[in-house]
mmCIF file of C-alpha atoms in Angstrom:
data_model
loop_
_atom_site.group_PDB
_atom_site.id
_atom_site.type_symbol
_atom_site.label_atom_id
_atom_site.label_comp_id
_atom_site.label_asym_id
_atom_site.label_seq_id
_atom_site.Cartn_x
_atom_site.Cartn_y
_atom_site.Cartn_z
ATOM 1 C CA CYS A 3 -2.706 -10.728 7.404
ATOM 2 C CA THR A 4 -4.589 -12.250 4.654
ATOM 3 C CA SER A 5 -2.295 -14.296 2.183
ATOM 4 C CA VAL A 6 -3.299 -16.053 -0.985
ATOM 5 C CA VAL A 7 -1.458 -17.814 -4.106
ATOM 6 C CA ALA A 8 -3.783 -19.046 -6.539
ATOM 7 C CA GLU A 9 -3.700 -20.542 -10.162
ATOM 8 C CA ASP A 10 -6.365 -20.270 -12.769
ATOM 9 C CA SER A 11 -7.473 -23.153 -15.392
ATOM 10 C CA LYS A 12 -4.640 -21.892 -17.853
ATOM 11 C CA GLY A 13 -1.913 -22.678 -15.116
ATOM 12 C CA SER A 14 -1.118 -18.709 -14.545
ATOM 13 C CA LEU A 15 0.129 -18.220 -10.895
ATOM 14 C CA PHE A 16 -1.466 -15.405 -8.907
ATOM 15 C CA HIS A 17 -0.332 -14.142 -5.050
ATOM 16 C CA ALA A 18 -1.882 -11.547 -3.612
ATOM 17 C CA ARG A 19 -2.237 -10.249 0.465
ATOM 18 C CA ASN A 20 -3.654 -7.818 2.717
ATOM 19 C CA LEU A 21 -1.036 -6.651 5.205
ATOM 20 C CA ASP A 22 -2.775 -6.137 8.347
ATOM 21 C CA PHE A 23 -0.920 -5.032 11.571
ATOM 22 C CA GLY A 24 -1.477 -2.521 14.630
ATOM 23 C CA LEU A 25 -3.678 -4.843 17.047
ATOM 24 C CA PHE A 26 -3.813 -3.642 20.386
ATOM 25 C CA MET A 27 -1.175 -1.093 20.068
ATOM 26 C CA GLY A 28 -3.441 2.062 20.462
ATOM 27 C CA TRP A 29 -7.246 2.882 19.858
ATOM 28 C CA ASP A 30 -8.479 6.490 18.567
ATOM 29 C CA VAL A 31 -11.814 6.276 20.146
ATOM 30 C CA LYS A 32 -12.723 9.007 18.165
ATOM 31 C CA ASN A 33 -11.743 7.746 14.864
ATOM 32 C CA LYS A 34 -12.187 4.279 15.872
ATOM 33 C CA THR A 35 -9.346 3.320 13.989
ATOM 34 C CA TRP A 36 -5.860 1.646 15.349
ATOM 35 C CA ILE A 37 -3.229 4.469 15.943
ATOM 36 C CA VAL A 38 -0.207 2.770 14.830
ATOM 37 C CA THR A 39 -2.086 1.262 11.678
ATOM 38 C CA GLU A 40 -2.931 4.735 10.948
ATOM 39 C CA LYS A 41 0.876 6.125 11.194
ATOM 40 C CA LEU A 42 1.973 3.158 9.239
ATOM 41 C CA ARG A 43 -0.058 3.742 5.923
ATOM 42 C CA PRO A 44 1.944 6.969 5.202
ATOM 43 C CA LEU A 45 5.127 5.018 5.400
ATOM 44 C CA VAL A 46 4.030 2.134 2.537
ATOM 45 C CA VAL A 47 6.251 2.141 -0.477
ATOM 46 C CA ASN A 48 6.792 -0.213 -3.765
ATOM 47 C CA VAL A 49 10.490 -0.689 -4.079
ATOM 48 C CA ASP A 50 12.452 -1.974 -6.990
ATOM 49 C CA PHE A 51 15.800 -3.448 -5.788
ATOM 50 C CA ARG A 52 18.164 -3.095 -8.789
ATOM 51 C CA ARG A 53 21.521 -4.311 -9.181
ATOM 52 C CA ASN A 54 23.990 -3.161 -12.627
ATOM 53 C CA ASN A 55 20.714 -1.287 -13.636
ATOM 54 C CA GLN A 56 18.386 -4.756 -13.743
ATOM 55 C CA THR A 57 15.510 -5.587 -11.437
ATOM 56 C CA VAL A 58 16.358 -8.144 -8.910
ATOM 57 C CA PHE A 59 12.938 -8.239 -6.881
ATOM 58 C CA LYS A 60 10.251 -5.660 -6.199
ATOM 59 C CA SER A 61 8.347 -5.209 -2.773
ATOM 60 C CA THR A 62 6.098 -3.235 -0.986
ATOM 61 C CA ASN A 63 7.431 -2.137 2.321
ATOM 62 C CA PHE A 64 7.698 0.328 5.151
ATOM 63 C CA ALA A 65 9.779 3.084 4.761
ATOM 64 C CA GLY A 66 12.581 2.735 7.268
ATOM 65 C CA TYR A 67 12.042 -1.409 7.721
ATOM 66 C CA VAL A 68 14.930 -3.226 5.429
ATOM 67 C CA GLY A 69 13.384 -6.335 5.682
ATOM 68 C CA MET A 70 10.857 -7.857 3.220
ATOM 69 C CA LEU A 71 7.135 -8.735 4.025
ATOM 70 C CA THR A 72 5.928 -8.870 0.717
ATOM 71 C CA GLY A 73 7.869 -9.383 -3.001
ATOM 72 C CA ILE A 74 8.268 -10.549 -6.358
ATOM 73 C CA ARG A 75 11.253 -12.011 -7.943
ATOM 74 C CA PRO A 76 9.724 -11.355 -11.473
ATOM 75 C CA HIS A 77 9.195 -14.572 -13.481
ATOM 76 C CA VAL A 78 10.809 -16.500 -10.697
ATOM 77 C CA PHE A 79 9.110 -16.570 -7.208
ATOM 78 C CA THR A 80 6.196 -14.401 -5.413
ATOM 79 C CA LEU A 81 6.361 -14.139 -1.596
ATOM 80 C CA THR A 82 4.614 -13.084 1.712
ATOM 81 C CA MET A 83 4.949 -13.413 5.194
ATOM 82 C CA ASN A 84 1.984 -13.665 7.818
ATOM 83 C CA GLU A 85 2.468 -13.383 11.367
ATOM 84 C CA ARG A 86 2.137 -16.652 13.992
ATOM 85 C CA PHE A 87 1.515 -16.140 17.235
ATOM 86 C CA SER A 88 2.965 -18.437 19.891
ATOM 87 C CA LEU A 89 4.171 -18.542 23.392
ATOM 88 C CA ASP A 90 7.451 -19.727 22.519
ATOM 89 C CA GLY A 91 7.679 -16.500 20.217
ATOM 90 C CA GLY A 92 10.212 -14.155 19.019
ATOM 91 C CA TYR A 93 10.898 -12.396 22.360
ATOM 92 C CA ILE A 94 12.618 -16.049 23.472
ATOM 93 C CA GLY A 95 14.749 -15.515 19.815
ATOM 94 C CA ILE A 96 15.638 -12.340 20.537
ATOM 95 C CA LEU A 97 16.746 -13.291 24.236
ATOM 96 C CA GLU A 98 18.971 -15.881 23.388
ATOM 97 C CA TRP A 99 20.646 -13.585 20.171
ATOM 98 C CA ILE A 100 21.085 -11.352 23.272
ATOM 99 C CA LEU A 101 23.010 -13.953 25.382
ATOM 100 C CA GLY A 102 25.109 -14.662 22.388
ATOM 101 C CA GLN A 103 23.222 -17.979 20.826
ATOM 102 C CA ARG A 104 23.065 -16.335 17.347
ATOM 103 C CA ASP A 105 22.224 -18.854 14.840
ATOM 104 C CA GLY A 106 19.156 -18.074 13.844
ATOM 105 C CA MET A 107 17.726 -15.608 11.431
ATOM 106 C CA TRP A 108 15.513 -12.446 11.605
ATOM 107 C CA MET A 109 12.281 -13.397 9.870
ATOM 108 C CA SER A 110 12.133 -10.358 7.906
ATOM 109 C CA PHE A 111 15.890 -10.534 6.858
ATOM 110 C CA LEU A 112 15.422 -14.131 5.688
ATOM 111 C CA THR A 113 12.620 -13.022 3.530
ATOM 112 C CA ARG A 114 14.902 -10.186 1.930
ATOM 113 C CA SER A 115 17.732 -12.585 1.530
ATOM 114 C CA VAL A 116 15.767 -14.844 -0.228
ATOM 115 C CA LEU A 117 14.186 -12.489 -2.388
ATOM 116 C CA GLU A 118 17.915 -11.211 -3.304
ATOM 117 C CA ASN A 119 19.748 -14.752 -3.702
ATOM 118 C CA ALA A 120 17.166 -17.374 -4.374
ATOM 119 C CA THR A 121 16.895 -17.943 -8.001
ATOM 120 C CA SER A 122 14.328 -20.958 -8.523
ATOM 121 C CA TYR A 123 10.701 -21.689 -6.563
ATOM 122 C CA GLU A 124 12.412 -24.858 -5.060
ATOM 123 C CA GLU A 125 15.341 -23.179 -3.429
ATOM 124 C CA ALA A 126 13.069 -20.410 -1.736
ATOM 125 C CA LYS A 127 11.088 -22.927 -0.166
ATOM 126 C CA LYS A 128 14.094 -24.787 0.750
ATOM 127 C CA LEU A 129 15.644 -21.728 2.636
ATOM 128 C CA LEU A 130 11.932 -20.688 4.249
ATOM 129 C CA SER A 131 11.653 -24.095 5.713
ATOM 130 C CA GLN A 132 14.788 -25.011 6.880
ATOM 131 C CA THR A 133 16.802 -21.890 8.564
ATOM 132 C CA LYS A 134 16.627 -21.525 11.646
ATOM 133 C CA LEU A 135 14.600 -18.374 13.106
ATOM 134 C CA LEU A 136 14.182 -16.012 15.667
ATOM 135 C CA ALA A 137 10.665 -16.066 15.769
ATOM 136 C CA PRO A 138 7.348 -18.354 14.195
ATOM 137 C CA ALA A 139 5.940 -17.326 10.968
ATOM 138 C CA TYR A 140 3.986 -18.499 8.062
ATOM 139 C CA PHE A 141 5.588 -18.167 4.420
ATOM 140 C CA ILE A 142 3.380 -18.322 1.508
ATOM 141 C CA LEU A 143 5.074 -18.757 -1.583
ATOM 142 C CA GLY A 144 4.169 -18.823 -5.358
ATOM 143 C CA GLY A 145 6.238 -20.236 -8.047
ATOM 144 C CA ASN A 146 6.101 -19.676 -12.157
ATOM 145 C CA GLN A 147 4.722 -23.162 -12.910
ATOM 146 C CA THR A 148 1.837 -25.088 -12.046
ATOM 147 C CA GLY A 149 1.667 -26.534 -8.817
ATOM 148 C CA GLN A 150 3.883 -24.180 -7.333
ATOM 149 C CA GLY A 151 2.234 -22.602 -4.174
ATOM 150 C CA CYS A 152 2.058 -23.465 -0.836
ATOM 151 C CA VAL A 153 2.296 -22.125 2.933
ATOM 152 C CA ILE A 154 5.258 -22.849 4.926
ATOM 153 C CA THR A 155 4.094 -23.201 8.700
ATOM 154 C CA ARG A 156 7.162 -22.124 11.100
ATOM 155 C CA SER A 157 7.880 -22.749 14.485
ATOM 156 C CA ARG A 158 11.315 -20.952 15.400
ATOM 157 C CA THR A 159 13.450 -24.227 14.627
ATOM 158 C CA LEU A 160 11.143 -26.583 13.140
ATOM 159 C CA SER A 161 8.868 -26.575 9.279
ATOM 160 C CA LEU A 162 5.503 -27.811 10.930
ATOM 161 C CA ASP A 163 3.817 -27.997 7.492
ATOM 162 C CA ILE A 164 4.354 -27.454 4.019
ATOM 163 C CA TRP A 165 0.535 -27.010 2.475
ATOM 164 C CA GLU A 166 0.778 -27.214 -1.274
ATOM 165 C CA LEU A 167 -1.125 -26.752 -4.810
ATOM 166 C CA ASP A 168 -2.649 -30.116 -5.577
ATOM 167 C CA HIS A 169 -4.443 -30.433 -8.647
ATOM 168 C CA SER A 170 -5.534 -34.232 -7.831
ATOM 169 C CA LEU A 171 -7.430 -32.476 -4.585
ATOM 170 C CA GLY A 172 -8.775 -29.812 -6.697
ATOM 171 C CA ARG A 173 -6.625 -27.569 -4.186
ATOM 172 C CA TRP A 174 -6.447 -24.689 -6.690
ATOM 173 C CA TYR A 175 -5.311 -22.162 -4.243
ATOM 174 C CA VAL A 176 -3.743 -21.942 -0.750
ATOM 175 C CA LEU A 177 -5.013 -19.201 1.525
ATOM 176 C CA GLU A 178 -3.501 -18.356 5.161
ATOM 177 C CA THR A 179 -4.529 -15.809 8.037
ATOM 178 C CA ASN A 180 -2.738 -15.968 10.810
ATOM 179 C CA TYR A 181 -3.766 -19.609 12.419
ATOM 180 C CA ASP A 182 -2.447 -23.049 11.128
ATOM 181 C CA HIS A 183 -4.656 -24.440 8.524
ATOM 182 C CA TRP A 184 -5.163 -27.471 10.447
ATOM 183 C CA LYS A 185 -6.795 -25.802 13.184
ATOM 184 C CA GLU A 186 -9.763 -23.819 13.520
ATOM 185 C CA PRO A 187 -9.417 -20.297 13.686
ATOM 186 C CA LEU A 188 -10.363 -18.214 16.936
ATOM 187 C CA PHE A 189 -13.983 -17.695 16.296
ATOM 188 C CA VAL A 190 -14.020 -14.076 16.595
ATOM 189 C CA ASP A 191 -11.200 -13.507 13.959
ATOM 190 C CA ASP A 192 -12.534 -15.940 11.352
ATOM 191 C CA ARG A 193 -11.101 -14.309 8.013
ATOM 192 C CA ARG A 194 -10.265 -17.588 6.561
ATOM 193 C CA THR A 195 -13.726 -18.690 5.678
ATOM 194 C CA PRO A 196 -15.150 -15.432 4.271
ATOM 195 C CA ALA A 197 -12.117 -15.415 2.087
ATOM 196 C CA MET A 198 -12.745 -18.940 1.353
ATOM 197 C CA LYS A 199 -16.189 -18.818 0.525
ATOM 198 C CA CYS A 200 -15.313 -15.656 -1.825
ATOM 199 C CA MET A 201 -12.394 -17.663 -3.478
ATOM 200 C CA ASN A 202 -14.777 -20.598 -4.057
ATOM 201 C CA GLN A 203 -17.408 -18.313 -5.677
ATOM 202 C CA THR A 204 -15.081 -16.290 -7.643
ATOM 203 C CA THR A 205 -14.002 -20.077 -9.473
ATOM 204 C CA GLN A 206 -10.570 -21.223 -11.102
ATOM 205 C CA ALA A 207 -11.729 -20.073 -14.203
ATOM 206 C CA ASN A 208 -12.246 -16.182 -13.203
ATOM 207 C CA ILE A 209 -9.094 -15.852 -10.525
ATOM 208 C CA SER A 210 -6.875 -13.404 -11.567
ATOM 209 C CA PRO A 211 -5.227 -10.359 -9.691
ATOM 210 C CA LYS A 212 -8.782 -7.981 -10.340
ATOM 211 C CA THR A 213 -10.743 -10.837 -8.830
ATOM 212 C CA LEU A 214 -8.311 -11.470 -5.857
ATOM 213 C CA TYR A 215 -8.754 -7.587 -5.141
ATOM 214 C CA ASP A 216 -12.475 -8.188 -4.729
ATOM 215 C CA VAL A 217 -11.998 -11.083 -2.464
ATOM 216 C CA LEU A 218 -9.129 -8.684 -0.426
ATOM 217 C CA SER A 219 -11.716 -6.001 -0.329
ATOM 218 C CA THR A 220 -14.523 -8.159 1.374
ATOM 219 C CA LYS A 221 -14.992 -7.089 4.887
ATOM 220 C CA PRO A 222 -13.593 -8.838 7.575
ATOM 221 C CA VAL A 223 -10.658 -9.887 5.445
ATOM 222 C CA LEU A 224 -10.370 -6.290 4.880
ATOM 223 C CA ASN A 225 -10.281 -4.659 8.437
ATOM 224 C CA LYS A 226 -9.235 -1.666 10.209
ATOM 225 C CA LEU A 227 -5.675 -3.241 10.616
ATOM 226 C CA THR A 228 -5.469 -3.474 6.792
ATOM 227 C CA THR A 229 -2.792 -1.259 5.844
ATOM 228 C CA TYR A 230 -2.184 -1.998 1.933
ATOM 229 C CA THR A 231 -3.269 -4.939 -0.527
ATOM 230 C CA THR A 232 -0.485 -5.846 -3.050
ATOM 231 C CA LEU A 233 -1.232 -8.159 -6.281
ATOM 232 C CA MET A 234 1.134 -9.901 -7.947
ATOM 233 C CA ASP A 235 1.893 -11.547 -11.504
ATOM 234 C CA VAL A 236 5.021 -13.793 -11.210
ATOM 235 C CA SER A 237 4.512 -14.398 -15.351
ATOM 236 C CA THR A 238 4.564 -10.833 -16.172
ATOM 237 C CA GLY A 239 6.165 -9.364 -13.044
ATOM 238 C CA LEU A 240 3.367 -7.202 -12.102
ATOM 239 C CA LEU A 241 3.701 -5.831 -8.363
ATOM 240 C CA GLU A 242 0.847 -3.363 -7.744
ATOM 241 C CA ALA A 243 0.053 -2.055 -4.146
ATOM 242 C CA TYR A 244 -2.898 -0.104 -2.657
ATOM 243 C CA LEU A 245 -3.003 1.615 0.312
ATOM 244 C CA ARG A 246 -6.667 0.517 1.946
ATOM 245 C CA ASP A 247 -9.571 1.864 4.624
ATOM 246 C CA CYS A 248 -12.018 0.221 6.051
ATOM 247 C CA PRO A 249 -15.300 2.629 6.968
ATOM 248 C CA ASP A 250 -17.756 1.436 9.582
ATOM 249 C CA PRO A 251 -19.386 -1.049 9.479
ATOM 250 C CA CYS A 252 -15.675 -3.118 9.428
ATOM 251 C CA SER A 253 -14.284 -5.394 12.127
ATOM 252 C CA PRO A 254 -11.567 -4.097 14.117
ATOM 253 C CA TRP A 255 -9.125 -7.295 13.516
ATOM 254 C CA SER B 23 -25.825 -4.191 16.677
ATOM 255 C CA ALA B 24 -25.372 -7.828 17.150
ATOM 256 C CA HIS B 25 -24.444 -8.245 13.421
ATOM 257 C CA LEU B 26 -21.539 -5.244 13.819
ATOM 258 C CA ALA B 27 -19.740 -7.337 16.652
ATOM 259 C CA PRO B 28 -16.633 -8.558 15.010
ATOM 260 C CA PRO B 29 -16.007 -10.379 12.803
ATOM 261 C CA PHE B 30 -18.268 -7.969 10.431
ATOM 262 C CA THR B 31 -19.002 -10.041 7.663
ATOM 263 C CA GLU B 32 -20.411 -8.986 4.294
ATOM 264 C CA GLU B 33 -21.260 -10.433 0.957
ATOM 265 C CA CYS B 34 -18.312 -11.332 -1.342
ATOM 266 C CA ARG B 35 -17.483 -7.765 -3.076
ATOM 267 C CA THR B 36 -17.281 -7.882 -6.746
ATOM 268 C CA GLY B 37 -16.133 -5.154 -9.769
ATOM 269 C CA MET B 38 -13.416 -3.287 -6.845
ATOM 270 C CA TYR B 39 -10.944 -3.023 -9.439
ATOM 271 C CA PRO B 40 -9.547 -0.898 -10.787
ATOM 272 C CA PRO B 41 -9.596 0.446 -6.870
ATOM 273 C CA LYS B 42 -12.153 3.430 -5.694
ATOM 274 C CA GLY B 43 -14.140 4.350 -3.600
ATOM 275 C CA PRO B 44 -14.108 4.801 0.503
ATOM 276 C CA THR B 45 -12.193 1.625 1.076
ATOM 277 C CA PHE B 46 -9.157 3.004 -1.472
ATOM 278 C CA LYS B 47 -7.191 5.174 0.448
ATOM 279 C CA GLY B 48 -4.500 6.245 -2.457
ATOM 280 C CA ALA B 49 -1.730 4.730 -4.433
ATOM 281 C CA VAL B 50 1.887 3.520 -3.333
ATOM 282 C CA THR B 51 4.567 5.356 -4.332
ATOM 283 C CA TRP B 52 7.417 3.567 -6.051
ATOM 284 C CA TYR B 53 11.208 3.900 -5.308
ATOM 285 C CA THR B 54 14.555 2.256 -6.491
ATOM 286 C CA VAL B 55 16.641 1.230 -4.361
ATOM 287 C CA ASP B 56 20.465 0.348 -6.017
ATOM 288 C CA LEU B 57 21.754 -2.583 -4.600
ATOM 289 C CA ASN B 58 25.418 -1.447 -6.209
ATOM 290 C CA LEU B 59 25.476 1.349 -3.541
ATOM 291 C CA PRO B 60 27.064 1.053 -0.022
ATOM 292 C CA PRO B 61 24.188 -0.190 2.221
ATOM 293 C CA SER B 62 24.687 3.271 4.350
ATOM 294 C CA LYS B 63 23.222 5.202 1.355
ATOM 295 C CA ARG B 64 20.731 2.809 -0.315
ATOM 296 C CA TRP B 65 17.652 4.137 1.784
ATOM 297 C CA ALA B 66 18.715 7.929 1.389
ATOM 298 C CA ALA B 67 16.038 9.310 -1.011
ATOM 299 C CA VAL B 68 13.468 6.853 0.551
ATOM 300 C CA ILE B 69 13.917 8.081 3.727
ATOM 301 C CA SER B 70 14.553 11.656 3.039
ATOM 302 C CA ASP B 71 10.823 11.802 0.734
ATOM 303 C CA LYS B 72 9.312 9.691 4.060
ATOM 304 C CA LYS B 73 11.189 11.411 6.786
ATOM 305 C CA ALA B 74 8.164 13.100 8.492
ATOM 306 C CA GLU B 75 6.156 10.178 8.009
ATOM 307 C CA LEU B 76 9.041 7.712 9.900
ATOM 308 C CA VAL B 77 9.355 10.429 12.567
ATOM 309 C CA ALA B 78 5.337 11.022 13.446
ATOM 310 C CA MET B 79 5.087 6.671 13.394
ATOM 311 C CA ILE B 80 7.910 6.625 15.781
ATOM 312 C CA GLN B 81 6.350 9.045 18.128
ATOM 313 C CA VAL B 82 3.546 6.915 18.452
ATOM 314 C CA ILE B 83 5.670 3.978 19.651
ATOM 315 C CA ARG B 84 7.614 6.749 21.989
ATOM 316 C CA ASP B 85 4.254 7.483 23.221
ATOM 317 C CA LEU B 86 2.926 3.955 23.842
ATOM 318 C CA ALA B 87 5.997 2.771 25.506
ATOM 319 C CA ASN B 88 5.437 5.778 27.845
ATOM 320 C CA ALA B 89 1.899 5.147 28.685
ATOM 321 C CA PHE B 90 3.018 1.643 29.620
ATOM 322 C CA VAL B 91 5.931 2.560 31.459
ATOM 323 C CA PRO B 92 5.526 6.277 32.667
ATOM 324 C CA SER B 93 8.973 7.196 34.099
ATOM 325 C CA GLY B 94 10.238 6.887 30.404
ATOM 326 C CA LYS B 95 12.499 4.247 30.987
ATOM 327 C CA LEU B 96 11.707 1.892 28.626
ATOM 328 C CA ILE B 97 12.309 4.398 26.035
ATOM 329 C CA ASP B 98 15.724 5.270 27.908
ATOM 330 C CA ILE B 99 16.250 1.398 27.327
ATOM 331 C CA VAL B 100 15.523 1.585 23.801
ATOM 332 C CA ASP B 101 17.979 4.679 23.134
ATOM 333 C CA LYS B 102 20.429 3.514 25.363
ATOM 334 C CA ASP B 103 20.811 -0.160 24.724
ATOM 335 C CA LEU B 104 19.110 -1.412 21.466
ATOM 336 C CA PRO B 105 22.099 0.413 19.528
ATOM 337 C CA LEU B 106 24.478 -2.079 21.004
ATOM 338 C CA LEU B 107 21.996 -4.624 19.039
ATOM 339 C CA VAL B 108 22.788 -3.155 15.442
ATOM 340 C CA ASP B 109 26.399 -4.352 15.813
ATOM 341 C CA THR B 110 25.381 -7.981 16.071
ATOM 342 C CA LEU B 111 22.679 -7.835 12.967
ATOM 343 C CA PRO B 112 24.033 -9.436 10.289
ATOM 344 C CA TYR B 113 25.385 -7.410 7.370
ATOM 345 C CA PRO B 114 24.421 -5.556 4.941
ATOM 346 C CA PHE B 115 20.789 -4.522 7.207
ATOM 347 C CA ASN B 116 23.048 -3.442 10.381
ATOM 348 C CA GLU B 117 24.558 -0.733 7.857
ATOM 349 C CA GLU B 118 21.299 -0.336 5.999
ATOM 350 C CA ILE B 119 19.565 0.611 9.349
ATOM 351 C CA ARG B 120 22.539 3.241 10.382
ATOM 352 C CA GLY B 121 22.171 5.131 7.031
ATOM 353 C CA ILE B 122 18.483 5.179 7.998
ATOM 354 C CA ALA B 123 18.925 6.659 11.415
ATOM 355 C CA ALA B 124 21.601 9.024 9.822
ATOM 356 C CA VAL B 125 19.189 10.513 7.298
ATOM 357 C CA SER B 126 16.056 10.755 9.296
ATOM 358 C CA GLY B 127 17.230 12.024 12.290
ATOM 359 C CA VAL B 128 15.538 9.230 14.420
ATOM 360 C CA PRO B 129 17.858 7.645 17.459
ATOM 361 C CA LEU B 130 19.232 4.336 16.359
ATOM 362 C CA GLY B 131 17.633 2.451 18.549
ATOM 363 C CA GLU B 132 14.437 3.273 17.840
ATOM 364 C CA VAL B 133 14.971 2.436 14.302
ATOM 365 C CA VAL B 134 16.251 -0.809 15.504
ATOM 366 C CA LEU B 135 12.937 -1.542 17.681
ATOM 367 C CA PHE B 136 11.224 -0.615 14.431
ATOM 368 C CA ASN B 137 12.853 -3.452 12.484
ATOM 369 C CA ILE B 138 12.951 -5.921 15.167
ATOM 370 C CA PHE B 139 9.010 -5.135 15.899
ATOM 371 C CA TYR B 140 8.061 -8.675 14.427
ATOM 372 C CA GLU B 141 9.959 -10.538 16.940
ATOM 373 C CA VAL B 142 8.774 -8.528 19.512
ATOM 374 C CA PHE B 143 5.067 -8.567 19.126
ATOM 375 C CA THR B 144 4.875 -12.608 18.090
ATOM 376 C CA VAL B 145 3.375 -13.329 21.386
#
C-alpha cells in the first residue's frame, strides 16, 4: 500500500492511497497476476454510511468486509490504514483473543469506530494511537486545518511514532508504504523513494487530487497488487475511487 | 531484462487524470449503508449485488487453503470453529458479519476469516 497526506500552498489538505493486497496468495502464471488481487477488485465498493438520512462517513471498501481501510468523515478528517508486518503480528493477538484476553481491538473495527464516532482530528489521533490492537499497523490521518496530517506507527500495544506535517521543516506531505519511515525499505520493495521523488517533482504549489493520482499511477507505486486508488479532499468531502490494473512491464509488488 | 526486475521503476507520470487507459480498470459503484437499520440488515443491498463476486473470492481462498492442506482439514476448522469466534466479536460487527453470511450463503466461518484477514496476514 501507499498512502499520502499532503497540504497545498493554500492550506488545503488532500489524502490519497493505493490499496495493494494479495502478495504470495497464488500467482496466475498465464496472466502474470496475483489470484486473490484479481478476485478482490470486483468486490471494491464505495459506501456512504448514513444515519438519520445524513452522511456520517464515506469509505472505499470490499463487499463483505465490515471494517474500514479507507475513509473520510467529510469536513473533519480522512483516514487510511497500511499493513505493518511484524513477528509480533496479528496471529499472536488472535491467539490471545481465543484464550480469553480480549482487551485489544481488531484493527479494521477500530478504524470503522473512529470514522463513525470521532468528531475531530485530535480525537481520531488519540484513539488510533492509544487503543490497544491485535495487530501492528500504520494509520495515516489527515485533518481539516493546516498542519493536520500524520502517520501513526503502531505496535500491538504501543504508539511507536507519530510523524506529522511540519511547515518549519518544509514537510508539506507525509507518505507511508509498508515500512517504518525512519528505516530503509526493503531494497526490492522500495515504493517510497519513487513516490517521494514524484511528490517532490509535483511541488506543493501543484499538489491536488489530480496530481496525487499521477503519483499513485507511477510504477512501482502502482504495481500488480494494486486493487484501487482512492482520492479524498476533506474540505469538500470528496471521495473518489478507481479500480486499477498494471500491465507489463510492472513490478509484482 | 534486468531493468524489469522488481521494483520496476518508471519516470513520474503526468496527465493521468481523469483516469483512462490501460492502468484504469473501471469506476467504483456507490452504495448506501443505513446505520439506523439493525446491523444484520445493513449490508443486504451490497451483498445481494456482489454475491457472485464474494463467492468467487471465497472459493479462491478455499482453493489456496486446500493447496496448503490437501486433506481439507484447514477449511473444516474454518467452517466448524471460526463461527464460534463471531460470538466474541464486538457489536455491531458480529451481527453485520452474520447478516452478510445469511444473505450471501457463504459459510459463516469463511466470512469471519475474510474479516480477520488483516490480523492473520501481518506476519
